[in-house]
PDB file of C-alpha atoms in Angstrom:
ATOM      1  CA  UNK W 486      85.574 149.897 200.958  1.00 62.00           C
ATOM      2  CA  UNK W 487      87.142 154.176 202.005  1.00 64.00           C
ATOM      3  CA  UNK W 488      88.034 154.015 198.277  1.00 67.00           C
ATOM      4  CA  UNK W 489      84.587 153.300 197.056  1.00 67.00           C
ATOM      5  CA  UNK W 490      83.170 155.824 199.167  1.00 62.00           C
ATOM      6  CA  UNK W 491      85.560 157.773 198.238  1.00 61.00           C
ATOM      7  CA  UNK W 492      84.750 157.056 194.403  1.00 67.00           C
ATOM      8  CA  UNK W 493      81.400 157.394 194.835  1.00 61.00           C
ATOM      9  CA  UNK W 494      81.685 161.205 196.959  1.00 66.00           C
ATOM     10  CA  UNK W 495      83.977 162.684 194.242  1.00 61.00           C
ATOM     11  CA  UNK W 496      81.684 162.139 190.984  1.00 61.00           C
ATOM     12  CA  UNK W 497      78.881 163.144 193.056  1.00 60.00           C
ATOM     13  CA  UNK W 498      80.647 165.831 193.694  1.00 65.00           C
ATOM     14  CA  UNK W 499      81.529 166.646 190.009  1.00 60.00           C
ATOM     15  CA  UNK W 500      78.491 165.437 188.304  1.00 63.00           C
ATOM     16  CA  UNK W 501      76.255 166.435 191.229  1.00 60.00           C
ATOM     17  CA  UNK W 502      76.462 170.236 190.041  1.00 57.00           C
ATOM     18  CA  UNK W 503      75.828 170.561 187.023  1.00 55.00           C
ATOM     19  CA  UNK W 504      73.342 168.754 187.080  1.00 54.00           C
ATOM     20  CA  UNK W 505      72.189 171.319 189.793  1.00 56.00           C
ATOM     21  CA  UNK W 506      72.473 174.385 186.926  1.00 56.00           C
ATOM     22  CA  UNK W 507      71.857 172.772 183.538  1.00 54.00           C
ATOM     23  CA  UNK W 508      69.350 174.712 181.909  1.00 58.00           C
ATOM     24  CA  UNK W 509      67.033 173.582 179.351  1.00 55.00           C
ATOM     25  CA  UNK W 510      67.004 174.755 175.479  1.00 59.00           C
ATOM     26  CA  UNK W 511      64.607 176.411 174.427  1.00 64.00           C
ATOM     27  CA  UNK W 512      63.992 176.531 170.624  1.00 64.00           C
ATOM     28  CA  UNK W 513      65.416 179.116 168.657  1.00 71.00           C
ATOM     29  CA  UNK W 514      62.859 179.039 165.821  1.00 77.00           C
ATOM     30  CA  UNK W 515      65.117 181.171 162.977  1.00 79.00           C
ATOM     31  CA  UNK W 516      62.753 182.439 160.037  1.00 80.00           C
ATOM     32  CA  UNK W 517      65.003 183.430 156.437  1.00 83.00           C
ATOM     33  CA  UNK W 518      62.672 184.284 153.607  1.00 86.00           C
ATOM     34  CA  UNK W 519      64.296 183.280 150.795  1.00 87.00           C
ATOM     35  CA  UNK W 520      62.947 183.031 146.836  1.00 86.00           C
ATOM     36  CA  UNK W 521      62.842 179.694 145.351  1.00 86.00           C
ATOM     37  CA  UNK W 522      63.882 178.782 141.677  1.00 87.00           C
ATOM     38  CA  UNK W 523      62.231 176.038 140.586  1.00 88.00           C
ATOM     39  CA  UNK W 524      62.936 174.306 136.697  1.00 85.00           C
ATOM     40  CA  UNK W 525      60.986 171.773 136.413  1.00 81.00           C
ATOM     41  CA  UNK W 526      62.097 169.606 133.561  1.00 85.00           C
ATOM     42  CA  UNK W 527      65.713 169.780 135.607  1.00 84.00           C
ATOM     43  CA  UNK W 528      64.337 168.389 138.666  1.00 82.00           C
ATOM     44  CA  UNK W 529      66.057 172.078 139.304  1.00 83.00           C
ATOM     45  CA  UNK W 530      65.957 173.823 142.576  1.00 84.00           C
ATOM     46  CA  UNK W 531      68.025 177.151 143.587  1.00 84.00           C
ATOM     47  CA  UNK W 532      67.807 179.201 146.297  1.00 84.00           C
ATOM     48  CA  UNK W 533      68.628 183.357 147.641  1.00 84.00           C
ATOM     49  CA  UNK W 534      68.009 184.235 151.318  1.00 83.00           C
ATOM     50  CA  UNK W 535      66.705 188.161 151.192  1.00 83.00           C
ATOM     51  CA  UNK W 536      69.585 190.672 151.706  1.00 81.00           C
ATOM     52  CA  UNK W 537      70.876 189.583 149.385  1.00 83.00           C
ATOM     53  CA  UNK W 538      72.614 191.532 146.164  1.00 88.00           C
ATOM     54  CA  UNK W 539      70.223 190.230 142.555  1.00 89.00           C
ATOM     55  CA  UNK W 540      70.129 191.523 139.055  1.00 90.00           C
ATOM     56  CA  UNK W 541      66.354 191.138 137.239  1.00 89.00           C
ATOM     57  CA  UNK W 542      65.292 192.772 134.053  1.00 90.00           C
ATOM     58  CA  UNK W 543      62.053 193.460 132.894  1.00 89.00           C
ATOM     59  CA  UNK W 544      59.793 192.430 130.246  1.00 87.00           C
ATOM     60  CA  UNK W 545      58.400 195.684 129.456  1.00 87.00           C
ATOM     61  CA  UNK W 546      62.192 197.064 129.383  1.00 84.00           C
ATOM     62  CA  UNK W 547      65.916 195.691 128.196  1.00 83.00           C
ATOM     63  CA  UNK W 548      68.066 197.551 131.093  1.00 89.00           C
ATOM     64  CA  UNK W 549      69.161 195.455 134.320  1.00 87.00           C
ATOM     65  CA  UNK W 550      68.163 196.376 137.075  1.00 89.00           C
ATOM     66  CA  UNK W 551      70.171 196.121 140.926  1.00 89.00           C
ATOM     67  CA  UNK W 552      70.168 196.460 144.202  1.00 88.00           C
ATOM     68  CA  UNK W 553      69.710 194.597 147.593  1.00 89.00           C
ATOM     69  CA  UNK W 554      66.621 191.768 148.008  1.00 87.00           C
ATOM     70  CA  UNK W 555      64.632 194.088 150.922  1.00 87.00           C
ATOM     71  CA  UNK W 556      61.531 191.603 151.062  1.00 86.00           C
ATOM     72  CA  UNK W 557      60.852 189.059 149.598  1.00 87.00           C
ATOM     73  CA  UNK W 558      55.791 189.418 149.840  1.00 86.00           C
ATOM     74  CA  UNK W 559      53.057 186.141 147.738  1.00 88.00           C
ATOM     75  CA  UNK W 560      54.135 186.875 144.360  1.00 85.00           C
ATOM     76  CA  UNK W 561      56.345 189.929 144.442  1.00 87.00           C
ATOM     77  CA  UNK W 562      59.852 190.713 145.928  1.00 89.00           C
ATOM     78  CA  UNK W 563      60.736 194.601 147.417  1.00 89.00           C
ATOM     79  CA  UNK W 564      64.107 195.422 145.821  1.00 89.00           C
ATOM     80  CA  UNK W 565      65.419 199.340 146.888  1.00 87.00           C
ATOM     81  CA  UNK W 566      62.298 199.835 148.551  1.00 86.00           C
ATOM     82  CA  UNK W 567      60.287 198.904 144.960  1.00 88.00           C
ATOM     83  CA  UNK W 568      57.653 196.382 144.877  1.00 88.00           C
ATOM     84  CA  UNK W 569      58.782 194.582 142.037  1.00 88.00           C
ATOM     85  CA  UNK W 570      55.924 191.500 140.229  1.00 88.00           C
ATOM     86  CA  UNK W 571      57.649 187.838 139.194  1.00 86.00           C
ATOM     87  CA  UNK W 572      55.290 188.420 136.609  1.00 86.00           C
ATOM     88  CA  UNK W 573      56.021 192.079 135.039  1.00 87.00           C
ATOM     89  CA  UNK W 574      60.783 189.899 135.430  1.00 87.00           C
ATOM     90  CA  UNK W 575      62.179 188.359 132.602  1.00 90.00           C
ATOM     91  CA  UNK W 576      65.756 187.720 133.959  1.00 90.00           C
ATOM     92  CA  UNK W 577      66.358 187.203 137.768  1.00 90.00           C
ATOM     93  CA  UNK W 578      69.540 186.811 138.839  1.00 88.00           C
ATOM     94  CA  UNK W 579      71.799 186.578 141.947  1.00 86.00           C
ATOM     95  CA  UNK W 580      74.256 184.585 144.283  1.00 83.00           C
ATOM     96  CA  UNK W 581      73.201 181.152 144.869  1.00 81.00           C
ATOM     97  CA  UNK W 582      74.195 178.764 148.223  1.00 74.00           C
ATOM     98  CA  UNK W 583      74.986 175.591 146.833  1.00 72.00           C
ATOM     99  CA  UNK W 584      77.618 173.095 146.883  1.00 77.00           C
ATOM    100  CA  UNK W 585      79.782 175.471 145.018  1.00 80.00           C
ATOM    101  CA  UNK W 586      79.619 177.893 147.441  1.00 79.00           C
ATOM    102  CA  UNK W 587      81.185 176.047 149.908  1.00 83.00           C
ATOM    103  CA  UNK W 588      83.879 174.059 147.746  1.00 87.00           C
ATOM    104  CA  UNK W 589      84.672 177.797 146.713  1.00 89.00           C
ATOM    105  CA  UNK W 590      85.395 178.721 150.570  1.00 88.00           C
ATOM    106  CA  UNK W 591      87.407 175.729 150.945  1.00 90.00           C
ATOM    107  CA  UNK W 592      89.800 176.906 148.118  1.00 92.00           C
ATOM    108  CA  UNK W 593      90.051 180.007 148.982  1.00 92.00           C
ATOM    109  CA  UNK W 594      91.498 178.675 153.163  1.00 92.00           C
ATOM    110  CA  UNK W 595      92.986 176.085 151.171  1.00 92.00           C
ATOM    111  CA  UNK W 596      94.599 178.687 149.110  1.00 93.00           C
ATOM    112  CA  UNK W 597      95.598 181.341 151.069  1.00 92.00           C
ATOM    113  CA  UNK W 598      97.348 178.177 152.745  1.00 92.00           C
ATOM    114  CA  UNK W 599      99.061 176.808 150.159  1.00 92.00           C
ATOM    115  CA  UNK W 600     100.017 180.666 149.285  1.00 92.00           C
ATOM    116  CA  UNK W 601     101.904 180.795 152.984  1.00 90.00           C
ATOM    117  CA  UNK W 602     103.762 177.060 152.582  1.00 89.00           C
ATOM    118  CA  UNK W 603     105.115 178.089 149.333  1.00 90.00           C
ATOM    119  CA  UNK W 604     106.682 181.045 150.913  1.00 88.00           C
ATOM    120  CA  UNK W 605     107.555 179.747 153.570  1.00 88.00           C
ATOM    121  CA  UNK W 606     109.357 177.225 150.879  1.00 86.00           C
ATOM    122  CA  UNK W 607     110.901 178.786 149.321  1.00 84.00           C
ATOM    123  CA  UNK W 608     112.457 180.583 151.806  1.00 84.00           C
ATOM    124  CA  UNK W 609     115.232 177.408 150.984  1.00 86.00           C
ATOM    125  CA  UNK W 610     113.984 176.578 147.590  1.00 85.00           C
ATOM    126  CA  UNK W 611     113.056 178.951 145.281  1.00 86.00           C
ATOM    127  CA  UNK W 612     111.666 177.161 142.189  1.00 88.00           C
ATOM    128  CA  UNK W 613     109.780 174.393 144.519  1.00 87.00           C
ATOM    129  CA  UNK W 614     108.133 177.431 146.378  1.00 87.00           C
ATOM    130  CA  UNK W 615     107.292 179.377 143.266  1.00 90.00           C
ATOM    131  CA  UNK W 616     105.906 176.220 142.054  1.00 91.00           C
ATOM    132  CA  UNK W 617     103.425 175.922 144.905  1.00 91.00           C
ATOM    133  CA  UNK W 618     103.257 180.174 145.184  1.00 91.00           C
ATOM    134  CA  UNK W 619     101.486 179.147 141.319  1.00 93.00           C
ATOM    135  CA  UNK W 620      99.517 176.222 142.898  1.00 92.00           C
ATOM    136  CA  UNK W 621      98.277 178.303 145.509  1.00 93.00           C
ATOM    137  CA  UNK W 622      97.314 181.611 144.547  1.00 93.00           C
ATOM    138  CA  UNK W 623      95.484 179.373 141.091  1.00 94.00           C
ATOM    139  CA  UNK W 624      92.889 177.556 144.019  1.00 93.00           C
ATOM    140  CA  UNK W 625      92.837 181.440 146.037  1.00 93.00           C
ATOM    141  CA  UNK W 626      91.155 182.752 142.159  1.00 93.00           C
ATOM    142  CA  UNK W 627      89.362 179.275 141.952  1.00 92.00           C
ATOM    143  CA  UNK W 628      87.900 179.763 145.216  1.00 92.00           C
ATOM    144  CA  UNK W 629      86.676 183.096 144.773  1.00 91.00           C
ATOM    145  CA  UNK W 630      85.382 183.369 141.650  1.00 90.00           C
ATOM    146  CA  UNK W 631      82.680 180.011 142.974  1.00 87.00           C
ATOM    147  CA  UNK W 632      81.947 182.453 145.509  1.00 85.00           C
ATOM    148  CA  UNK W 633      81.132 185.471 144.180  1.00 83.00           C
ATOM    149  CA  UNK W 634      79.407 183.659 140.998  1.00 82.00           C
ATOM    150  CA  UNK W 635      75.743 185.407 140.289  1.00 83.00           C
ATOM    151  CA  UNK W 636      73.875 182.602 139.306  1.00 85.00           C
ATOM    152  CA  UNK W 637      70.893 184.054 136.575  1.00 87.00           C
ATOM    153  CA  UNK W 638      67.585 182.424 136.300  1.00 87.00           C
ATOM    154  CA  UNK W 639      65.684 182.903 133.075  1.00 87.00           C
ATOM    155  CA  UNK W 640      61.405 182.631 133.645  1.00 84.00           C
ATOM    156  CA  UNK W 641      61.002 182.274 129.284  1.00 84.00           C
ATOM    157  CA  UNK W 642      63.136 179.426 129.908  1.00 86.00           C
ATOM    158  CA  UNK W 643      62.347 177.133 132.217  1.00 84.00           C
ATOM    159  CA  UNK W 644      62.470 178.368 135.320  1.00 88.00           C
ATOM    160  CA  UNK W 645      59.590 179.485 137.763  1.00 88.00           C
ATOM    161  CA  UNK W 646      59.853 181.436 141.114  1.00 88.00           C
ATOM    162  CA  UNK W 647      58.601 181.622 144.076  1.00 86.00           C
ATOM    163  CA  UNK W 648      58.636 182.887 147.363  1.00 84.00           C
ATOM    164  CA  UNK W 649      58.830 180.511 150.719  1.00 85.00           C
ATOM    165  CA  UNK W 650      60.462 180.283 154.040  1.00 84.00           C
ATOM    166  CA  UNK W 651      63.161 178.591 155.474  1.00 81.00           C
ATOM    167  CA  UNK W 652      62.860 177.814 159.290  1.00 82.00           C
ATOM    168  CA  UNK W 653      65.940 176.255 161.219  1.00 75.00           C
ATOM    169  CA  UNK W 654      66.308 175.943 165.237  1.00 72.00           C
ATOM    170  CA  UNK W 655      69.219 176.917 166.798  1.00 65.00           C
ATOM    171  CA  UNK W 656      69.696 175.047 169.697  1.00 65.00           C
ATOM    172  CA  UNK W 657      69.823 171.627 167.518  1.00 61.00           C
TER     173      UNK W 657
END
């Protein structure tokens, strides 16, 4: 009986205060404005978020403009403080967050770790260490290329651009 009372008291002491001081999470919903690129024939959707570095080419000018995407409004985007209509653009390019981006991050990390492992291995076996380091360098370079790759969307070849928002809750 004393043992059961002791165990019960222990759990009440352990779990009781945490239940008293528990806080309810609030709905912390964030809104991110994005450019949504849609290709109807290929059934593709890609997004470039606000504050990204983008490139664009106007229909009446062959020069490629670059800048920071400050804001996204209905039918237009604001780049470096200048409003640019979607209808005036021939091409818009930017870094797209997709599976390739995440694979590039994984390859970059794996390549760096492989280089470190190869350097440690080169202390005991130079040939094997050199091969492992070479593989790590290849993985690192491939990962960096995938992470920094800019995708171009030609609006005359089936791509459409729309302004939209992505909502997500930080508490979930």
